[in-house]
Structure formats: C-alpha cells, structure tokens
C-alpha cells in the first residue's frame, strides 16, 4: 500500500508535508491527521487534503482544540479541501 504522506514545498521555500485522506471516513480522518502531526517537529506545516463537510469540520475543530493553527483552507476544483495546519510549538506563520 502506498503512503498518503509525502513531502512538498511552498513557493516561499517552506517545507510542507502533504497528507491525502480523501478516501478516509470519520473518525479516521482525524486519526490519520493526528498521527501525521505527531511525527512532525513543532512549527512544521501539514497540508491535509480531504473530502466532505463532515471531515472538514471534524479535522478543523480537533486540531484547533489540540492547539495547532489552521493557516489556510483551500477548496480545490475536484471538490476536495486542503487544510494547511501548523503544528503547535513553533513560530507563527499567520
């Protein structure tokens, strides 16, 4: 099985880890997001691609509740949403 977590980068030179959970259902959307965040150093960015309003609300609410920062929410042409999350403990980007 291929990994859904892979490194990427932004135009500004920041390193971002990508996580595609479009095939997951709640509560696994948050579980996969939390596991990815746990593996990052404080201040790192995680871009989570997901589908559906329920996963969007649950992941956003849960990561914010843990103290992480939602830097952006971008709707894609295919109906998916990309949440960019900064792991707590590092310098703020927003």
PDB file of C-alpha atoms in Angstrom:
ATOM      1  CA  UNK A   1       0.000   0.000   0.000  1.00  0.00           C
ATOM      2  CA  UNK A   2       1.333   3.421  -0.925  1.00  0.00           C
ATOM      3  CA  UNK A   3       1.835   6.067   1.713  1.00  0.00           C
ATOM      4  CA  UNK A   4      -0.508   9.041   1.646  1.00  0.00           C
ATOM      5  CA  UNK A   5       2.060  11.244   3.425  1.00  0.00           C
ATOM      6  CA  UNK A   6       4.750  12.894   1.340  1.00  0.00           C
ATOM      7  CA  UNK A   7       6.984  15.976   1.468  1.00  0.00           C
ATOM      8  CA  UNK A   8       6.235  19.031  -0.652  1.00  0.00           C
ATOM      9  CA  UNK A   9       7.234  22.662  -0.622  1.00  0.00           C
ATOM     10  CA  UNK A  10       5.587  26.038  -0.949  1.00  0.00           C
ATOM     11  CA  UNK A  11       6.654  28.819  -3.273  1.00  0.00           C
ATOM     12  CA  UNK A  12       8.045  30.676  -0.276  1.00  0.00           C
ATOM     13  CA  UNK A  13      10.574  27.945   0.432  1.00  0.00           C
ATOM     14  CA  UNK A  14       8.717  26.497   3.434  1.00  0.00           C
ATOM     15  CA  UNK A  15       8.684  22.723   3.736  1.00  0.00           C
ATOM     16  CA  UNK A  16       5.205  21.219   3.897  1.00  0.00           C
ATOM     17  CA  UNK A  17       4.197  17.606   4.473  1.00  0.00           C
ATOM     18  CA  UNK A  18       1.166  16.550   2.429  1.00  0.00           C
ATOM     19  CA  UNK A  19      -1.454  14.071   3.671  1.00  0.00           C
ATOM     20  CA  UNK A  20      -4.196  12.806   1.348  1.00  0.00           C
ATOM     21  CA  UNK A  21      -7.143  11.439   3.336  1.00  0.00           C
ATOM     22  CA  UNK A  22      -9.818  11.872   0.670  1.00  0.00           C
ATOM     23  CA  UNK A  23     -10.587   8.131   0.852  1.00  0.00           C
ATOM     24  CA  UNK A  24     -10.965   8.084   4.673  1.00  0.00           C
ATOM     25  CA  UNK A  25     -14.166   8.396   6.709  1.00  0.00           C
ATOM     26  CA  UNK A  26     -14.591   9.997  10.154  1.00  0.00           C
ATOM     27  CA  UNK A  27     -13.157   9.343  12.711  1.00  0.00           C
ATOM     28  CA  UNK A  28     -10.163   8.029  10.718  1.00  0.00           C
ATOM     29  CA  UNK A  29      -9.731  11.438   9.069  1.00  0.00           C
ATOM     30  CA  UNK A  30      -8.686  12.914  12.405  1.00  0.00           C
ATOM     31  CA  UNK A  31      -6.717   9.827  13.481  1.00  0.00           C
ATOM     32  CA  UNK A  32      -4.582   9.966  10.302  1.00  0.00           C
ATOM     33  CA  UNK A  33      -4.142  13.750  10.690  1.00  0.00           C
ATOM     34  CA  UNK A  34      -3.103  13.407  14.332  1.00  0.00           C
ATOM     35  CA  UNK A  35      -0.579  10.667  13.538  1.00  0.00           C
ATOM     36  CA  UNK A  36       0.942  12.837  10.797  1.00  0.00           C
ATOM     37  CA  UNK A  37       1.151  15.856  13.143  1.00  0.00           C
ATOM     38  CA  UNK A  38       2.713  13.728  15.901  1.00  0.00           C
ATOM     39  CA  UNK A  39       5.547  12.859  13.521  1.00  0.00           C
ATOM     40  CA  UNK A  40       6.419  16.489  12.763  1.00  0.00           C
ATOM     41  CA  UNK A  41       8.673  18.905  14.627  1.00  0.00           C
ATOM     42  CA  UNK A  42       6.991  21.935  16.278  1.00  0.00           C
ATOM     43  CA  UNK A  43       6.239  24.706  13.802  1.00  0.00           C
ATOM     44  CA  UNK A  44       6.093  22.346  10.795  1.00  0.00           C
ATOM     45  CA  UNK A  45       3.320  22.612   8.230  1.00  0.00           C
ATOM     46  CA  UNK A  46       0.949  19.793   7.293  1.00  0.00           C
ATOM     47  CA  UNK A  47      -1.348  20.130   4.265  1.00  0.00           C
ATOM     48  CA  UNK A  48      -4.299  17.752   4.598  1.00  0.00           C
ATOM     49  CA  UNK A  49      -6.394  17.010   1.519  1.00  0.00           C
ATOM     50  CA  UNK A  50      -9.866  15.736   2.416  1.00  0.00           C
ATOM     51  CA  UNK A  51     -13.374  15.468   1.002  1.00  0.00           C
ATOM     52  CA  UNK A  52     -16.699  16.321   2.570  1.00  0.00           C
ATOM     53  CA  UNK A  53     -18.053  18.846   5.001  1.00  0.00           C
ATOM     54  CA  UNK A  54     -18.071  16.475   7.999  1.00  0.00           C
ATOM     55  CA  UNK A  55     -14.336  15.648   7.778  1.00  0.00           C
ATOM     56  CA  UNK A  56     -13.591  19.339   7.184  1.00  0.00           C
ATOM     57  CA  UNK A  57     -15.411  20.378  10.366  1.00  0.00           C
ATOM     58  CA  UNK A  58     -14.126  17.494  12.491  1.00  0.00           C
ATOM     59  CA  UNK A  59     -10.471  17.800  11.494  1.00  0.00           C
ATOM     60  CA  UNK A  60     -10.509  21.615  11.823  1.00  0.00           C
ATOM     61  CA  UNK A  61     -12.182  21.508  15.243  1.00  0.00           C
ATOM     62  CA  UNK A  62      -9.983  18.703  16.555  1.00  0.00           C
ATOM     63  CA  UNK A  63      -6.612  20.126  15.503  1.00  0.00           C
ATOM     64  CA  UNK A  64      -7.559  23.582  16.789  1.00  0.00           C
ATOM     65  CA  UNK A  65      -8.614  22.002  20.076  1.00  0.00           C
ATOM     66  CA  UNK A  66      -5.146  20.475  20.383  1.00  0.00           C
ATOM     67  CA  UNK A  67      -3.573  23.921  19.963  1.00  0.00           C
ATOM     68  CA  UNK A  68      -2.446  23.663  16.344  1.00  0.00           C
ATOM     69  CA  UNK A  69      -3.034  26.566  13.938  1.00  0.00           C
ATOM     70  CA  UNK A  70      -5.118  26.282  10.758  1.00  0.00           C
ATOM     71  CA  UNK A  71      -3.137  28.514   8.403  1.00  0.00           C
ATOM     72  CA  UNK A  72      -5.439  28.159   5.375  1.00  0.00           C
ATOM     73  CA  UNK A  73      -8.397  26.298   3.891  1.00  0.00           C
ATOM     74  CA  UNK A  74      -8.440  25.990   0.118  1.00  0.00           C
ATOM     75  CA  UNK A  75     -11.222  24.454  -1.955  1.00  0.00           C
ATOM     76  CA  UNK A  76      -9.982  22.517  -4.976  1.00  0.00           C
ATOM     77  CA  UNK A  77     -11.687  22.106  -8.377  1.00  0.00           C
ATOM     78  CA  UNK A  78     -12.345  18.393  -7.707  1.00  0.00           C
ATOM     79  CA  UNK A  79     -14.387  19.202  -4.591  1.00  0.00           C
ATOM     80  CA  UNK A  80     -11.650  18.369  -2.123  1.00  0.00           C
ATOM     81  CA  UNK A  81     -10.391  20.781   0.522  1.00  0.00           C
ATOM     82  CA  UNK A  82      -6.790  21.358   1.544  1.00  0.00           C
ATOM     83  CA  UNK A  83      -6.289  22.415   5.161  1.00  0.00           C
ATOM     84  CA  UNK A  84      -2.821  23.734   5.935  1.00  0.00           C
ATOM     85  CA  UNK A  85      -2.019  23.205   9.612  1.00  0.00           C
ATOM     86  CA  UNK A  86       0.960  24.490  11.564  1.00  0.00           C
ATOM     87  CA  UNK A  87       1.999  22.204  14.399  1.00  0.00           C
ATOM     88  CA  UNK A  88       1.964  23.972  17.743  1.00  0.00           C
ATOM     89  CA  UNK A  89       5.182  24.950  19.435  1.00  0.00           C
ATOM     90  CA  UNK A  90       6.946  26.756  16.609  1.00  0.00           C
ATOM     91  CA  UNK A  91       6.925  30.337  15.321  1.00  0.00           C
ATOM     92  CA  UNK A  92       3.555  31.501  13.988  1.00  0.00           C
ATOM     93  CA  UNK A  93       3.233  31.877  10.205  1.00  0.00           C
ATOM     94  CA  UNK A  94      -0.102  33.687  10.204  1.00  0.00           C
TER      95      UNK A  94
END
